Amino acid sequence: MEEIVQYCAGLDVHRDTVVATARRPAPGRKRETETRTFPTDTRGLLALGDWLVVEQVAWAGMESTGMYWKPVFHLLKDRIPEVWLLNAAHLKDVPGRKTDVADSAWIAQLVEYGLVRPSFVPPPPIRELRDFTRHRRTLIEERTRAIQRLEKVLQDAGIKLTSVASTILTKSGRTILDAMLDGEADPVVLADLALGRLRPKIPQLQSALTGTFRASHHGVLVKQMLAHIDFLDQQIEEVDTEIATRVSDYEPELERVQTIPGVPSASG
């Protein structure tokens, strides 16, 4: 098989090290291969880039394992003509690998013969936006878990608020919980704090709020959980603001995407 890329490299990226194999032409039809290992701190990655430049590497490929590829990719993409992020599944699907061939050497050979294709790596603004949207999802998931923990504490105290209200943290629910934290234990008084559509359910609320809630036990836990939920709400609001600012440059694209059936609008 004739080589497609004369000067190429394969990178096997780990948390603390990156193993790099460079392949280059040699006299006759032979190929020379050299493998080196570099640390993945900034100094080490700069040294890796210097070595690949000296080796005249035109194509460098690396496996997209975890998130360790990111600093390597970002640092090399401006120094090497082509830096490819390779799909791990595609690498495994290519037949012919020998068991004694190192990962970096195998990747270099695949790049050399054009047997792999790069994965799509979005431009920096989209990568940053992805970080914010993924962080937002993490915050929302943590908020959901915090509410579930809060519900368990209330159930332990015999407080069946969610049997009457749709969720714990409605405006009525939060008002009732704050009153309980202030020491109010009378279910009649607590139920009378209900607002809006919960007012007709005051008799059921009185029964649901009759329990064994103790401020010295349940109250301490509920207070901390509510504070944690409030903190998460603030974080989500800040991330939402950041996302809204960043997507403002893509309003035309967003409007077109939202015309696709099944894609919700930004306000939906």
Coordinates of C-alpha atoms in Angstrom, one line a residue:
M1 CA 0.0 0.0 0.0
E2 CA 1.4 3.4 -1.0
E3 CA 1.8 6.0 1.7
I4 CA -0.5 9.0 1.5
V5 CA 1.1 11.1 4.3
Q6 CA 4.9 11.2 4.3
Y7 CA 5.4 12.9 7.6
C8 CA 2.8 11.9 10.2
A9 CA 2.4 11.2 13.9
G10 CA 0.1 9.2 16.2
L11 CA -0.6 10.4 19.8
D12 CA -1.7 8.2 22.6
V13 CA -3.0 10.7 25.2
H14 CA -3.3 9.8 28.9
R15 CA -3.9 12.0 31.9
D16 CA -0.3 12.7 32.8
T17 CA 1.6 11.6 29.6
V18 CA 1.2 11.6 25.9
V19 CA 3.1 9.0 23.8
A20 CA 4.0 10.3 20.3
T21 CA 5.2 8.2 17.4
A22 CA 6.5 10.0 14.3
R23 CA 6.9 8.4 11.0
R24 CA 9.0 9.8 8.2
P25 CA 10.6 8.7 4.9
A26 CA 13.9 6.7 4.9
P27 CA 16.3 5.7 2.2
G28 CA 14.7 3.3 -0.2
R29 CA 11.1 2.4 0.5
K30 CA 11.6 2.0 4.2
R31 CA 10.0 4.2 6.9
E32 CA 11.7 5.5 10.0
T33 CA 9.7 5.5 13.3
E34 CA 10.5 7.2 16.5
T35 CA 8.5 7.2 19.7
R36 CA 8.8 9.6 22.6
T37 CA 6.8 10.3 25.7
F38 CA 6.0 13.8 27.0
P39 CA 4.2 15.1 30.1
T40 CA 0.9 16.7 29.5
D41 CA 1.6 19.9 31.4
T42 CA 2.0 23.0 29.3
R43 CA 5.8 22.8 29.2
G44 CA 5.6 19.2 28.1
L45 CA 3.1 19.9 25.4
L46 CA 5.2 22.7 24.1
A47 CA 8.1 20.3 23.9
L48 CA 5.9 17.9 22.0
G49 CA 5.0 20.6 19.6
D50 CA 8.6 21.5 19.1
W51 CA 9.5 17.9 18.4
L52 CA 6.7 17.4 15.9
V53 CA 7.8 20.6 14.1
V54 CA 11.4 19.4 13.9
E55 CA 10.1 16.1 12.5
Q56 CA 8.1 18.0 9.9
V57 CA 4.9 16.3 10.9
A58 CA 2.1 17.4 8.6
W59 CA -0.7 15.2 10.1
A60 CA -1.0 14.2 13.7
G61 CA -3.9 12.0 14.9
M62 CA -5.0 11.3 18.4
E63 CA -7.8 9.2 20.0
S64 CA -10.7 11.0 21.5
T65 CA -10.5 9.4 24.9
G66 CA -12.2 11.2 27.8
M67 CA -11.3 14.9 27.9
Y68 CA -7.5 14.5 28.1
W69 CA -7.2 15.2 24.4
K70 CA -8.4 18.8 24.7
P71 CA -5.3 20.6 25.9
V72 CA -3.1 18.6 23.5
F73 CA -5.4 19.4 20.6
H74 CA -5.7 23.1 21.4
L75 CA -2.0 23.5 21.8
L76 CA -1.0 21.7 18.7
K77 CA -3.6 22.8 16.2
D78 CA -1.8 26.1 15.6
R79 CA 1.6 24.4 15.2
I80 CA 0.8 21.4 13.0
P81 CA -0.9 21.7 9.6
E82 CA -3.4 19.0 10.4
V83 CA -4.4 17.8 13.9
W84 CA -7.0 15.1 13.8
L85 CA -9.2 13.9 16.6
L86 CA -10.1 10.3 15.8
N87 CA -13.1 8.3 17.0
A88 CA -12.1 5.4 19.2
A89 CA -14.7 3.1 17.7
H90 CA -13.3 3.8 14.2
L91 CA -9.8 3.0 15.3
K92 CA -10.9 -0.4 16.6
D93 CA -12.8 -1.2 13.5
V94 CA -9.7 -1.0 11.2
P95 CA -8.4 -4.5 10.8
G96 CA -4.8 -5.6 10.7
R97 CA -3.3 -4.4 14.0
K98 CA -0.6 -6.5 15.6
T99 CA -0.8 -7.0 19.3
D100 CA 2.8 -5.7 19.9
V101 CA 2.2 -2.4 18.1
A102 CA 1.8 0.5 20.5
D103 CA -1.3 2.7 20.3
S104 CA 0.6 5.7 19.1
A105 CA 2.4 3.7 16.3
W106 CA -0.9 2.2 15.2
I107 CA -2.5 5.6 15.0
A108 CA 0.4 7.0 13.0
Q109 CA 0.1 4.2 10.5
L110 CA -3.6 4.7 10.1
V111 CA -3.1 8.4 9.5
E112 CA -0.2 7.7 7.1
Y113 CA -2.3 5.4 4.9
G114 CA -5.5 7.5 5.1
L115 CA -7.5 4.8 6.8
V116 CA -9.1 7.2 9.3
R117 CA -11.0 10.4 9.1
P118 CA -11.0 13.3 11.7
S119 CA -14.0 13.9 13.9
F120 CA -15.7 17.2 13.8
V121 CA -14.3 19.7 16.4
P122 CA -16.5 22.8 16.7
P123 CA -14.8 26.3 16.7
P124 CA -13.9 27.8 20.0
P125 CA -17.1 29.9 20.6
I126 CA -19.2 26.7 20.2
R127 CA -16.9 24.7 22.4
E128 CA -17.2 27.3 25.1
L129 CA -21.0 27.4 24.7
R130 CA -21.1 23.6 25.0
D131 CA -19.2 23.9 28.3
F132 CA -21.8 26.2 29.7
T133 CA -24.8 24.2 28.5
R134 CA -23.3 21.0 29.9
H135 CA -22.6 22.7 33.2
R136 CA -26.2 23.9 33.2
R137 CA -27.4 20.4 32.8
T138 CA -25.2 19.3 35.7
L139 CA -26.6 22.0 37.9
I140 CA -30.2 21.1 37.1
E141 CA -29.5 17.4 37.8
E142 CA -27.9 18.3 41.1
R143 CA -30.9 20.5 41.9
T144 CA -33.3 17.6 41.2
R145 CA -31.3 15.4 43.5
A146 CA -31.3 18.0 46.2
I147 CA -35.1 18.3 46.0
Q148 CA -35.4 14.5 46.2
R149 CA -33.3 14.5 49.4
L150 CA -35.5 17.3 50.8
E151 CA -38.6 15.1 50.1
K152 CA -37.0 12.2 51.9
V153 CA -36.4 14.3 55.0
L154 CA -40.0 15.6 55.0
Q155 CA -41.4 12.0 54.5
D156 CA -39.2 10.9 57.5
A157 CA -40.9 13.6 59.5
G158 CA -44.4 12.5 58.3
I159 CA -44.9 15.7 56.3
K160 CA -46.8 14.7 53.2
L161 CA -46.7 18.0 51.4
T162 CA -46.3 16.5 47.9
S163 CA -49.4 14.4 48.4
V164 CA -51.4 17.7 48.1
A165 CA -49.1 20.1 46.3
S166 CA -47.6 19.3 42.9
T167 CA -44.1 19.9 44.1
I168 CA -42.4 20.9 47.3
L169 CA -40.9 24.2 46.1
T170 CA -44.0 26.0 44.9
K171 CA -44.5 29.5 46.3
S172 CA -46.9 28.0 48.9
G173 CA -44.6 25.1 49.7
R174 CA -41.7 27.3 50.3
T175 CA -43.7 29.7 52.5
I176 CA -44.9 26.7 54.6
L177 CA -41.4 25.3 54.9
D178 CA -40.0 28.7 56.0
A179 CA -42.7 28.9 58.6
M180 CA -41.8 25.4 59.9
L181 CA -38.1 26.4 60.1
D182 CA -39.2 29.5 62.1
G183 CA -40.7 27.1 64.7
E184 CA -44.4 27.0 63.6
A185 CA -45.7 23.5 64.2
D186 CA -49.5 23.9 64.1
P187 CA -50.8 22.3 60.9
V188 CA -53.8 24.6 60.9
V189 CA -51.6 27.7 60.9
L190 CA -49.3 26.1 58.3
A191 CA -52.1 25.1 56.0
D192 CA -53.6 28.6 56.1
L193 CA -50.4 29.9 54.5
A194 CA -51.4 28.2 51.2
L195 CA -51.7 30.5 48.2
G196 CA -53.7 30.4 45.0
R197 CA -54.9 27.0 43.8
L198 CA -53.9 25.3 47.1
R199 CA -56.4 27.3 49.1
P200 CA -59.3 24.9 48.4
K201 CA -57.1 22.1 49.6
I202 CA -56.5 23.5 53.1
P203 CA -58.3 20.5 54.8
Q204 CA -56.0 18.1 53.0
L205 CA -53.0 20.3 53.8
Q206 CA -53.8 20.2 57.5
S207 CA -53.7 16.4 57.5
A208 CA -50.5 16.4 55.3
L209 CA -48.7 18.8 57.6
T210 CA -49.5 16.8 60.8
G211 CA -46.3 15.0 61.5
T212 CA -43.3 14.7 63.8
F213 CA -41.1 17.5 62.3
R214 CA -38.4 18.5 64.8
A215 CA -36.5 21.7 64.3
S216 CA -33.4 20.2 66.1
H217 CA -33.3 17.3 63.6
H218 CA -35.3 17.7 60.4
G219 CA -35.2 21.5 60.6
V220 CA -31.3 21.5 60.4
L221 CA -31.4 19.3 57.4
V222 CA -34.1 21.1 55.6
K223 CA -32.5 24.5 56.2
Q224 CA -29.2 23.3 54.7
M225 CA -31.0 21.7 51.7
L226 CA -33.0 24.8 51.0
A227 CA -29.9 26.9 51.1
H228 CA -28.2 24.5 48.7
I229 CA -31.2 24.7 46.3
D230 CA -31.2 28.5 46.5
F231 CA -27.5 28.5 45.7
L232 CA -28.1 26.2 42.7
D233 CA -30.9 28.4 41.5
Q234 CA -28.6 31.4 41.5
Q235 CA -25.9 29.4 39.6
I236 CA -28.4 28.3 37.0
E237 CA -29.6 31.9 36.6
E238 CA -26.1 33.1 36.1
V239 CA -25.3 30.3 33.5
D240 CA -28.6 31.1 31.7
T241 CA -27.5 34.7 31.4
E242 CA -24.1 33.7 30.1
I243 CA -25.7 31.3 27.5
A244 CA -28.2 33.9 26.4
T245 CA -25.4 36.4 25.8
R246 CA -23.4 33.9 23.8
V247 CA -26.2 32.6 21.6
S248 CA -27.3 36.1 20.7
D249 CA -24.8 36.0 17.8
Y250 CA -26.6 32.9 16.4
E251 CA -30.2 34.1 16.5
P252 CA -30.8 33.6 12.7
E253 CA -29.5 30.1 12.9
L254 CA -31.6 29.4 16.0
E255 CA -34.7 30.6 14.3
R256 CA -34.1 28.4 11.3
V257 CA -33.4 25.3 13.5
Q258 CA -36.6 25.9 15.5
T259 CA -38.7 25.6 12.3
I260 CA -37.8 21.9 12.3
P261 CA -40.7 19.9 13.6
G262 CA -40.0 18.6 17.1
V263 CA -37.4 21.2 18.0
P264 CA -38.7 23.5 20.8
S265 CA -38.5 27.2 20.6
A266 CA -36.1 29.1 23.0
S267 CA -39.1 30.1 25.0
G268 CA -40.7 26.7 25.0

